mmCIF file of C-alpha atoms in Angstrom:
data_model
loop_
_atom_site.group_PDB
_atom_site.id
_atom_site.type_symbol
_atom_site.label_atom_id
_atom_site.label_comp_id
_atom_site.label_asym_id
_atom_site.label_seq_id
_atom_site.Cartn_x
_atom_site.Cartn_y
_atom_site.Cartn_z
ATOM 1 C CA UNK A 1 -11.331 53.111 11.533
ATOM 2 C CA UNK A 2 -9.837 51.937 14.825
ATOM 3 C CA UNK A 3 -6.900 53.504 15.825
ATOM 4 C CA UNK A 4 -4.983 50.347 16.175
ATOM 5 C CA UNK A 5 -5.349 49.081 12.680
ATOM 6 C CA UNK A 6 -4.654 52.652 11.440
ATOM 7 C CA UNK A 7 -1.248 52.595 13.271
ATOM 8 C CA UNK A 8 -0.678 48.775 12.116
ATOM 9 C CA UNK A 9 -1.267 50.116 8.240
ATOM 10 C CA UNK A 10 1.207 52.880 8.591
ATOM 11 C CA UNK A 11 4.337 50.258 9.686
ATOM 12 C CA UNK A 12 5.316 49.727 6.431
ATOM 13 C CA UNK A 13 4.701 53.985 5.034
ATOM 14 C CA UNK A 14 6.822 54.584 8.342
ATOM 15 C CA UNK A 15 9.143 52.386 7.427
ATOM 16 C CA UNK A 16 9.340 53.785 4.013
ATOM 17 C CA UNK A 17 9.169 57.681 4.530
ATOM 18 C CA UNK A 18 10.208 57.322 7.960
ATOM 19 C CA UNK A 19 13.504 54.977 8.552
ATOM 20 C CA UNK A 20 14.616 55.394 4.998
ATOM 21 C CA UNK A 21 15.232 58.722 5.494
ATOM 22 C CA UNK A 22 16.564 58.390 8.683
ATOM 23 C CA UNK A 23 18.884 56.170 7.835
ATOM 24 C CA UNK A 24 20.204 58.200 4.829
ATOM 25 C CA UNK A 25 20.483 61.290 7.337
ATOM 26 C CA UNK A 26 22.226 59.114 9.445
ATOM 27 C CA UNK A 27 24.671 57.765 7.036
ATOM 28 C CA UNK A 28 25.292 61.525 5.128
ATOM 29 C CA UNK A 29 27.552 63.709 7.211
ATOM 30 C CA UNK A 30 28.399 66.080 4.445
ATOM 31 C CA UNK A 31 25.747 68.079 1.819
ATOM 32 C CA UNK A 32 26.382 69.195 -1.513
ATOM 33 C CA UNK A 33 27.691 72.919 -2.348
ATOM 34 C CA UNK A 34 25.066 74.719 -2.982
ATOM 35 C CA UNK A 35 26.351 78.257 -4.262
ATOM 36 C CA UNK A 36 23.175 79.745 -4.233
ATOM 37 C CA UNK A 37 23.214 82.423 -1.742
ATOM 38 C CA UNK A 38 25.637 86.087 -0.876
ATOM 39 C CA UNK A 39 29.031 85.599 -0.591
ATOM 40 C CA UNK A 40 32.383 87.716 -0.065
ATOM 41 C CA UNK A 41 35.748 87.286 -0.842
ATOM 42 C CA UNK A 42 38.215 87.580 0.767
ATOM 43 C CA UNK A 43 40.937 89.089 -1.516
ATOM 44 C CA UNK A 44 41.694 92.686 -1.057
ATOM 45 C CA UNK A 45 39.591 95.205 -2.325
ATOM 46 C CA UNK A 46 39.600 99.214 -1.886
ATOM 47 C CA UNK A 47 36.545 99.297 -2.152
ATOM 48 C CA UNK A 48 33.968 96.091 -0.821
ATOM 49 C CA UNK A 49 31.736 93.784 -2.757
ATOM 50 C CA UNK A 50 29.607 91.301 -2.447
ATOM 51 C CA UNK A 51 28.141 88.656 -4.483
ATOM 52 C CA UNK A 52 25.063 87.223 -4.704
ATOM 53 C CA UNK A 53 24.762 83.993 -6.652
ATOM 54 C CA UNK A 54 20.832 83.221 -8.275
ATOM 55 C CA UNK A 55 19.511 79.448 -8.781
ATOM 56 C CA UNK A 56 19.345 80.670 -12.097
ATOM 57 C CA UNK A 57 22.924 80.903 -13.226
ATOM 58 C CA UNK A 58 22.879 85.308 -12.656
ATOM 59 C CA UNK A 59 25.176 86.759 -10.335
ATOM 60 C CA UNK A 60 24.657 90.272 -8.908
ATOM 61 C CA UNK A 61 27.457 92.706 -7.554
ATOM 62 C CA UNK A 62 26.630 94.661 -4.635
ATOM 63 C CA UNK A 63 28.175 97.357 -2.668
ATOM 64 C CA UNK A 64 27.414 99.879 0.744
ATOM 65 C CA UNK A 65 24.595 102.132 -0.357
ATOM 66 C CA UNK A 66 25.468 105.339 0.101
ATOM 67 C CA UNK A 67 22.586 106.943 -2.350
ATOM 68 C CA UNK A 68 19.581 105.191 -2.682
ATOM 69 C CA UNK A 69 17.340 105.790 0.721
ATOM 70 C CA UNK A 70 16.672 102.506 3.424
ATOM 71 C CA UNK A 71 18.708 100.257 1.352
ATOM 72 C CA UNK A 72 21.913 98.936 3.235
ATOM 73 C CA UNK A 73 23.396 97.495 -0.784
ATOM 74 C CA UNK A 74 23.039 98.865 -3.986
ATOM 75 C CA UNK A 75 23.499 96.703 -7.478
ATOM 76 C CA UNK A 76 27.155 97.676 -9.149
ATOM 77 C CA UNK A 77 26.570 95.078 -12.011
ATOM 78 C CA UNK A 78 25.279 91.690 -13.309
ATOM 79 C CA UNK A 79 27.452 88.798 -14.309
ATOM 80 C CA UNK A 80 26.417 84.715 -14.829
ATOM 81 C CA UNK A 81 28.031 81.746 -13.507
ATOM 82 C CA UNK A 82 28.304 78.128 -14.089
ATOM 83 C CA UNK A 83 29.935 75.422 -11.982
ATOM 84 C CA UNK A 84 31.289 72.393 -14.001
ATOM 85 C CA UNK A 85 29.638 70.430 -11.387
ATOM 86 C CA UNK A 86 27.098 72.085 -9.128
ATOM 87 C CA UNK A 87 26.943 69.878 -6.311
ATOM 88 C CA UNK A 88 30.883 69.155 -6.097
ATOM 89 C CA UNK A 89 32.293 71.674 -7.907
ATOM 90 C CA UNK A 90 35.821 71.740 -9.443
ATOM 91 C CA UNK A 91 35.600 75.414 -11.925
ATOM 92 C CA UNK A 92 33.429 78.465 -11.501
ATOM 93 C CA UNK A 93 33.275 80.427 -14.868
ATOM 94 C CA UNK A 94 32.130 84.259 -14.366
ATOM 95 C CA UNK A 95 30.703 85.283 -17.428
ATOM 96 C CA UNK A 96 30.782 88.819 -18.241
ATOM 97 C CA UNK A 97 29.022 90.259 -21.643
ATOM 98 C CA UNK A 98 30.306 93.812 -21.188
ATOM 99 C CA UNK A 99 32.713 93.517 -18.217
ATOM 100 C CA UNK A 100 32.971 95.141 -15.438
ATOM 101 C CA UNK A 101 35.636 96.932 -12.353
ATOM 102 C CA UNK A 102 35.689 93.206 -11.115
ATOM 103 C CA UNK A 103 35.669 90.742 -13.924
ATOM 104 C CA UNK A 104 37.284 91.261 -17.453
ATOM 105 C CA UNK A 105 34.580 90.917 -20.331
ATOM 106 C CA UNK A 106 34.263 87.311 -21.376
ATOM 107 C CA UNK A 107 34.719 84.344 -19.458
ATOM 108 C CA UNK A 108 36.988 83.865 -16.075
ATOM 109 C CA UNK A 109 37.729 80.945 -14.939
ATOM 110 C CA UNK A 110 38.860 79.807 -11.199
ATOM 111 C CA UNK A 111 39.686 76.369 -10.154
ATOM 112 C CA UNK A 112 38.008 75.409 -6.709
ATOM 113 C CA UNK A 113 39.959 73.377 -4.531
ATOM 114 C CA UNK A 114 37.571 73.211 -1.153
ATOM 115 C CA UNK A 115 33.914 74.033 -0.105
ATOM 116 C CA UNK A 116 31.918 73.882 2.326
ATOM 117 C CA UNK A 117 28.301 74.989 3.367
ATOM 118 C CA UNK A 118 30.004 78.269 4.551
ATOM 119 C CA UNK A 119 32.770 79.061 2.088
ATOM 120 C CA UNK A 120 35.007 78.067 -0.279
ATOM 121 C CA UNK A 121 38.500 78.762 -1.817
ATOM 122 C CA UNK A 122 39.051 79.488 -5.774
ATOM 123 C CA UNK A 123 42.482 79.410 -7.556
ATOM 124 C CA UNK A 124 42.979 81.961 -10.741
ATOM 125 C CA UNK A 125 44.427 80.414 -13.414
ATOM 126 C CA UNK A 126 46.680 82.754 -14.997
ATOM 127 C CA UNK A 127 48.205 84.390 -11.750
ATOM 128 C CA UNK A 128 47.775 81.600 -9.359
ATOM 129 C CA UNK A 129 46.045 83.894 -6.722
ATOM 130 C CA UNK A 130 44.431 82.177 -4.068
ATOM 131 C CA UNK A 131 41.158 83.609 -2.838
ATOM 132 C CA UNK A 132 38.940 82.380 0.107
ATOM 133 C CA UNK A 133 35.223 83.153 -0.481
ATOM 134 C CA UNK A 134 32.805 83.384 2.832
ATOM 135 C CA UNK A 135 28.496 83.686 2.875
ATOM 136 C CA UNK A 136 27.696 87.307 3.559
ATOM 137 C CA UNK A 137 25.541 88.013 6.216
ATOM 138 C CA UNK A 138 23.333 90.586 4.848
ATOM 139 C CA UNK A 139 20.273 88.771 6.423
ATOM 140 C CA UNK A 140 19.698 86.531 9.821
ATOM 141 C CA UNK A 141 17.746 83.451 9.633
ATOM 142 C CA UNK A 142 15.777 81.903 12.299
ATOM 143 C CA UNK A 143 13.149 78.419 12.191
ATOM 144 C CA UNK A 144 10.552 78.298 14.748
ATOM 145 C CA UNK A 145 8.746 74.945 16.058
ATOM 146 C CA UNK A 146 5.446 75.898 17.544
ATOM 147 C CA UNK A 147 1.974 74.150 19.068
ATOM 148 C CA UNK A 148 -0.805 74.853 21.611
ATOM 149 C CA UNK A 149 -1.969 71.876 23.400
ATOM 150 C CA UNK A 150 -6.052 72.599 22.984
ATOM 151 C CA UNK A 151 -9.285 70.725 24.085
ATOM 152 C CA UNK A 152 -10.829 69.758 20.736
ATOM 153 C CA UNK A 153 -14.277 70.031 20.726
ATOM 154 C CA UNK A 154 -16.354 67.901 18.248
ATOM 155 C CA UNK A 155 -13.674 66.603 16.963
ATOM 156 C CA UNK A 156 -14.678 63.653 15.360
ATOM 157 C CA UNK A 157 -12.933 62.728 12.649
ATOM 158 C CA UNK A 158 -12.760 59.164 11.637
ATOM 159 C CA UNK A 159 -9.253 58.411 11.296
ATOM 160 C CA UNK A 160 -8.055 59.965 14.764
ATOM 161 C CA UNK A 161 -10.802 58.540 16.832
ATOM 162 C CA UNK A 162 -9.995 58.680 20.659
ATOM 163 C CA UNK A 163 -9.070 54.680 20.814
ATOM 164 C CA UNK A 164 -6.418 53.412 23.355
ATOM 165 C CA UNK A 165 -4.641 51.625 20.519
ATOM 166 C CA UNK A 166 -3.602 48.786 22.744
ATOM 167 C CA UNK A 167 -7.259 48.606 25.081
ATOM 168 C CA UNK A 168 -9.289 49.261 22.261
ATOM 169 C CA UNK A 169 -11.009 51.455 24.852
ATOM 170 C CA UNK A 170 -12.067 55.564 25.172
ATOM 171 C CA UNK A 171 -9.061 57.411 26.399
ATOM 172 C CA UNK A 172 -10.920 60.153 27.814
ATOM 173 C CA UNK A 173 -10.773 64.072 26.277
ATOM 174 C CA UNK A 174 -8.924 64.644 22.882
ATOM 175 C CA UNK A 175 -6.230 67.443 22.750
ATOM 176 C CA UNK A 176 -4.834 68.780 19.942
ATOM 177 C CA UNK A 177 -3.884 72.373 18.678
ATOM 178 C CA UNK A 178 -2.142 74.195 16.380
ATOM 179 C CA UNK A 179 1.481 72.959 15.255
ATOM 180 C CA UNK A 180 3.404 74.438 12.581
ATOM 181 C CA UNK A 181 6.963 75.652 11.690
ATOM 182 C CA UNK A 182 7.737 79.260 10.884
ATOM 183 C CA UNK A 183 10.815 80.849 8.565
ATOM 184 C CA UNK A 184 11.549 84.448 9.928
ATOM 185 C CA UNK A 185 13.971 86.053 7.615
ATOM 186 C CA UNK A 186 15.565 89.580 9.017
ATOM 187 C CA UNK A 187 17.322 92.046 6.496
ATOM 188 C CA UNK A 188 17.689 94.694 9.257
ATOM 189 C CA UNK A 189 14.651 96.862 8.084
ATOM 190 C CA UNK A 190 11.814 93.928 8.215
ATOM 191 C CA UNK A 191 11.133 90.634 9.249
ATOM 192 C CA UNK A 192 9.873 87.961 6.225
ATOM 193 C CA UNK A 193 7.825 85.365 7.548
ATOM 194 C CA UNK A 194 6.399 82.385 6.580
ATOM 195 C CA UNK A 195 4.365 79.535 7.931
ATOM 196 C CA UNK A 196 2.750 76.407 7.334
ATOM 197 C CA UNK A 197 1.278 73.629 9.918
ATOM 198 C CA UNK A 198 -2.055 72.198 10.838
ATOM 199 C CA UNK A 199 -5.141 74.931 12.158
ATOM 200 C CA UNK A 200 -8.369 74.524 13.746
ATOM 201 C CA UNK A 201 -11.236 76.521 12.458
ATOM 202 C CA UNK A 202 -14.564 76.294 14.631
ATOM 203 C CA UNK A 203 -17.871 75.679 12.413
ATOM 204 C CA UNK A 204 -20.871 76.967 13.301
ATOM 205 C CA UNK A 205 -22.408 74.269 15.210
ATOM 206 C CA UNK A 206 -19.356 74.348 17.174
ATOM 207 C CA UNK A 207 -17.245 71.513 15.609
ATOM 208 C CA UNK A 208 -13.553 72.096 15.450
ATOM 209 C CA UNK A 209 -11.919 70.995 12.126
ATOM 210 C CA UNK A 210 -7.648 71.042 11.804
ATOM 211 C CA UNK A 211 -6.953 71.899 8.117
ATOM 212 C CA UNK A 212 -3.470 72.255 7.273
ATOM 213 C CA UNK A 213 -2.191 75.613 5.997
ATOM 214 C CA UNK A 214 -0.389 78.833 7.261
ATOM 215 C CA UNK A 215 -1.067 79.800 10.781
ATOM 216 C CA UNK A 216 -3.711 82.807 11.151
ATOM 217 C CA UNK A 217 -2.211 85.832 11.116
ATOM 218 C CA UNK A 218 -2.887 86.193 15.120
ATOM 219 C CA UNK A 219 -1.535 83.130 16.030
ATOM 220 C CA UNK A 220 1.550 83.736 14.277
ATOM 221 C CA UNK A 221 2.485 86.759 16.008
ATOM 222 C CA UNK A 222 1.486 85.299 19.231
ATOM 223 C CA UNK A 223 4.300 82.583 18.395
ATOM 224 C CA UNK A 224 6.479 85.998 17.424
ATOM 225 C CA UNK A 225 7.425 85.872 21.141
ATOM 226 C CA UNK A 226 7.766 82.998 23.851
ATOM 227 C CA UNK A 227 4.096 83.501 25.634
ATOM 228 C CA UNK A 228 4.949 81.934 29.008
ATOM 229 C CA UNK A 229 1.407 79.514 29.000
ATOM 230 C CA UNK A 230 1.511 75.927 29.818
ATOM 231 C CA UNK A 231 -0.309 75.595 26.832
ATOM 232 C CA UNK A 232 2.571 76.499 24.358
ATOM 233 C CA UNK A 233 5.659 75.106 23.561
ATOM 234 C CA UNK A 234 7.914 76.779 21.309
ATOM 235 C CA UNK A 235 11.715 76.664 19.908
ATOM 236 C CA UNK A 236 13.369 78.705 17.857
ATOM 237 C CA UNK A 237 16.904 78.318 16.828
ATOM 238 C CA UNK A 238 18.930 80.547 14.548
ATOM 239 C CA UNK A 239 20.157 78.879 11.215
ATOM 240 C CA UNK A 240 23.153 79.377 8.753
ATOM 241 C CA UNK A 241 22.244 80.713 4.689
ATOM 242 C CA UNK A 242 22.499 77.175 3.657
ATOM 243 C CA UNK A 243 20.413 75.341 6.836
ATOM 244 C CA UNK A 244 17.714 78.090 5.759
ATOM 245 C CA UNK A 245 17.817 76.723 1.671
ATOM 246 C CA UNK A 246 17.608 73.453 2.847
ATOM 247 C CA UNK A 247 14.961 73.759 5.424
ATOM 248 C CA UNK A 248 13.224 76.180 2.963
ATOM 249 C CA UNK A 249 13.217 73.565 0.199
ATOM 250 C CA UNK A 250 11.170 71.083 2.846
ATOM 251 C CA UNK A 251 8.617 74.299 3.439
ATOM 252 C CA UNK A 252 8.050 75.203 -0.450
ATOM 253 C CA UNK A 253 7.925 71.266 -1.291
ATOM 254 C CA UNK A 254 4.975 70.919 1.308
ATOM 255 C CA UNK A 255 3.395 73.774 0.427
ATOM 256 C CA UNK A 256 2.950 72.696 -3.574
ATOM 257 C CA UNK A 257 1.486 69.887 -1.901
ATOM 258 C CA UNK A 258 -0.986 71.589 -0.240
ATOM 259 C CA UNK A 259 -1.143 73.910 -3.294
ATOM 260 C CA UNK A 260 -1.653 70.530 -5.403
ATOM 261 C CA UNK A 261 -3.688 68.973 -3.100
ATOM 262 C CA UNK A 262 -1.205 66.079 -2.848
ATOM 263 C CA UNK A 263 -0.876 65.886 0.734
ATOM 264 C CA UNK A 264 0.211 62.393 1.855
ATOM 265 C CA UNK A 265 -2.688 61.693 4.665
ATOM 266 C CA UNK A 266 -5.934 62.209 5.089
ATOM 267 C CA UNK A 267 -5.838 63.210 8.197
ATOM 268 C CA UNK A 268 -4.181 66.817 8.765
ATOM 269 C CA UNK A 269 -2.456 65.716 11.833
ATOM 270 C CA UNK A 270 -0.343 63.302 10.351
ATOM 271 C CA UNK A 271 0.337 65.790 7.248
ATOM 272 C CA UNK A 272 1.599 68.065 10.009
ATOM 273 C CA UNK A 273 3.652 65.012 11.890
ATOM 274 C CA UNK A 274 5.427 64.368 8.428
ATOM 275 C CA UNK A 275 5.618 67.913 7.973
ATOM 276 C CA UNK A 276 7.442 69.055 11.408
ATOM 277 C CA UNK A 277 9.582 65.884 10.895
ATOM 278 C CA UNK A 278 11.216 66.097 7.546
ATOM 279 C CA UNK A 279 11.504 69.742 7.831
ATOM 280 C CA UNK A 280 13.709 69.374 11.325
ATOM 281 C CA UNK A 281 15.455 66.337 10.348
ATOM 282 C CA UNK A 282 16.180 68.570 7.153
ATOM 283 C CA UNK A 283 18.670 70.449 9.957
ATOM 284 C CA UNK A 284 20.809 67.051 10.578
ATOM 285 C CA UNK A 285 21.650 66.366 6.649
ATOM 286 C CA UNK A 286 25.328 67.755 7.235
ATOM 287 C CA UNK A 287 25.693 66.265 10.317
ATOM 288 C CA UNK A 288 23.971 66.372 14.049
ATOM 289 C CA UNK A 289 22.828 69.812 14.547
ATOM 290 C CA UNK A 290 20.027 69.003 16.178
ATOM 291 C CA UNK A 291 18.499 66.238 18.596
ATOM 292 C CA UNK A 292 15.424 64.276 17.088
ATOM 293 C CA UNK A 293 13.196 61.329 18.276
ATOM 294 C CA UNK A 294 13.499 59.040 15.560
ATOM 295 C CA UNK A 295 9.819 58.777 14.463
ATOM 296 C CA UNK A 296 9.514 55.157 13.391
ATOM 297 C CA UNK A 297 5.104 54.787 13.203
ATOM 298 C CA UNK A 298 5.734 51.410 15.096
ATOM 299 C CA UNK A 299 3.555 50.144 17.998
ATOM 300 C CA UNK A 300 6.574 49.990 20.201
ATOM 301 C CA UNK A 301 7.544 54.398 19.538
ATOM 302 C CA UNK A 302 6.359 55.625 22.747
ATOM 303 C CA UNK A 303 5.268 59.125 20.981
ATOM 304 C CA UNK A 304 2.950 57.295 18.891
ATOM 305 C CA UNK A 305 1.402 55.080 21.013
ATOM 306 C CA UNK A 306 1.317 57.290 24.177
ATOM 307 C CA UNK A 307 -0.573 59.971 22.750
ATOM 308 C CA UNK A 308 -3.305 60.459 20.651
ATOM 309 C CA UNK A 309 -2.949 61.545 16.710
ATOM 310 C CA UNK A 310 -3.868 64.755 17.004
ATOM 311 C CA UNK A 311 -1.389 65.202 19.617
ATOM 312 C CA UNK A 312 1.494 63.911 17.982
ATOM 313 C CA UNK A 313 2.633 67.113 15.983
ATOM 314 C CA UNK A 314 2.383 69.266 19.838
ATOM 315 C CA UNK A 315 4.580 66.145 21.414
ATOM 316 C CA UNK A 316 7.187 66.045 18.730
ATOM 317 C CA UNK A 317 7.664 70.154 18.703
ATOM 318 C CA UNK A 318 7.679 69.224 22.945
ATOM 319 C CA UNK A 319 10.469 66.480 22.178
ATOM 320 C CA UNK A 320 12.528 69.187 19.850
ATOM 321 C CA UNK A 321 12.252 71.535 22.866
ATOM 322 C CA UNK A 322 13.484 69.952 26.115
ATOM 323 C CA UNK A 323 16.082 67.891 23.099
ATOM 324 C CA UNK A 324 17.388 71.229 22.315
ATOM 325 C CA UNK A 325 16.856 73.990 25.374
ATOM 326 C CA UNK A 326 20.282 75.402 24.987
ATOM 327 C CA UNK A 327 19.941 76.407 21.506
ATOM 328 C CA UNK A 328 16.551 77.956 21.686
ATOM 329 C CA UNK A 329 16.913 81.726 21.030
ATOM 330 C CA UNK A 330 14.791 83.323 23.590
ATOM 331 C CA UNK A 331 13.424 87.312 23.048
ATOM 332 C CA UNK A 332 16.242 88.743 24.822
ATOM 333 C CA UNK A 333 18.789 86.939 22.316
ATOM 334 C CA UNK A 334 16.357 87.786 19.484
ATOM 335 C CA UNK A 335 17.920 90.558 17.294
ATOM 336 C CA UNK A 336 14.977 92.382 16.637
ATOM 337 C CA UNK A 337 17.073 95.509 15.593
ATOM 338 C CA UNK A 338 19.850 93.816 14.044
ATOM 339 C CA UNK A 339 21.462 95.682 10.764
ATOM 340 C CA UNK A 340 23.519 93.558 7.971
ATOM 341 C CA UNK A 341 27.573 94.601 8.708
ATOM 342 C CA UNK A 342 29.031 96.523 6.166
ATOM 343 C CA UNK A 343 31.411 93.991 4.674
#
């Protein structure tokens, strides 16, 4: 299939998966609470705890460890929660079957009169007290954009022939690589990461297929740090709790996909295109945190018709990158030996 008419069909997907949900981004400047996640309040307390609210209703009370060995919190006790409206909330209800040093047993209510991805304020109804609750940060979240420009060889696949899509002519050597994102979550004893993106594994006669799945244990740690080759790009940028869950969401979505084997394309480049793109327009849904081309799949976007497919995902991370220099966290900045502040 010639590249051309394989562009031509995807004007109407693009427009679809592409500038609808651009344009929704673009219109929605503020997300829904989302509770899920650790939290402190700000009342005073002799002694401090935190809260961690569960996507399934449970809420855990946590303190300092001071007896169980390399944990930094320790579980006091185990309450549930409902919102009368989870997404614009107006009442929390704690729920306590035997009560506890923090909630009576039964049911206490607090009115909420403001949220925000980052905190929120609660009224109690039967002495009026105000209290101001804040996310925890009892782990550090980072999202990394990676690809490795790469000389395929072989590669013949028949949807991402090399076509000049305007010429109709040979375009000379295909490139392509590796692209994928990676989650790095840091609790102050051990990183948690996870990836997902498009490979290439090298068959025996020598024919390079891209596959998409989680980057090879090697080349994820050689993404761990910045390597300095022309070859690489790379950003990483440090994100709140709730950026995480909602950047998160885009990685476990893709990866029942994959699980599924519902993947949207044939091709694995253009999995990993739509991939990379909702997962870091995913970072604007509150509001411009980042800079983004706006990935249309029309003739006249100059990232898809300047470069070849499998190059797309490795120009798009390049885009994010020079976009978004000042917020890259480089290894000095990285807190490889950070610890979670006593709260």
């Amino acid at each position: 299939m010639k590249r051309i008419g394989f562009l031509t069909s995807l004007i109407l997907i693009g427009l679809l998966t592409g500038g609808t949900a651009h344009s929704q981004t673009e219109a929605k400047k503020s997300c829904p609470f989302n509770i899920v996640g650790t939290w402190k309040s700000e009342s005073p307390r002799p002694d401090p705890v935190i809260f961690r609210f569960a996507a399934d209703g449970t809420v855990t009370l946590l303190t300092p460890s001071t007896s169980i060995p390399n944990m930094d919190f320790e579980t006091v006790a185990a309450v549930k929660y409902k919102l009368d409206k989870p997404t614009a909330p107006k009442r929390l209800d704690i729920i306590a079957a035997r009560g506890n040093e923090v909630f009576g047993r039964g049911t206490t209510s607090m009115e909420i009169t403001e949220f925000s991805d980052d905190g929120f304020t609660t009224i109690h109804p039967v002495d009026g007290r105000r209290t101001r609750w804040v996310r925890a940060k009892t782990n550090r979240y980072f999202l990394t954009f990676a690809a490795r420009s790469t000389a395929l060889t072989g590669y013949s696949d028949d949807i991402s022939q090399d076509i000049h899509p305007r010429t109709g002519r040979p375009t000379g050597t295909i490139y392509g690589g590796p692209a994928f994102a990676m989650w790095t979550k840091l609790d102050g004893r051990k990183a948690e990461v996870q990836t997902l993106g498009v490979n290439l594994i090298t068959e025996g006669a020598g024919r390079q297929i891209a596959e998409i799945g989680p980057a090879p244990a090697e080349l994820q740690k050689q993404f761990e740090t910045e390597s300095g080759k022309d070859t690489d790009v790379m950003i990483r940028l440090e994100l709140s709790e709730a950026e995480y869950e909602r950047t998160h969401k885009v990685f476990r979505t893709w990866e029942k996909r994959l699980r599924d084997k519902t993947l949207l394309y044939d091709d694995p480049y253009l999995n990993a295109m739509e991939f990379l793109r909702r997962t870091a327009e995913s970072l604007n849904l509150c509001g411009e945190r980042v800079k983004l081309h706006k990935v249309t799949w029309l003739e006249n976007d100059k990232l898809i018709t300047k470069f070849h497919i499998s190059q797309h995902p490795l120009e798009y991370v390049r885009d994010i990158r020079l976009k978004n220099d000042k917020l890259h966290v480089t290894d000095e900045r990285f807190p490889a030996d950070w610890r979670p502040t006593q709260p």
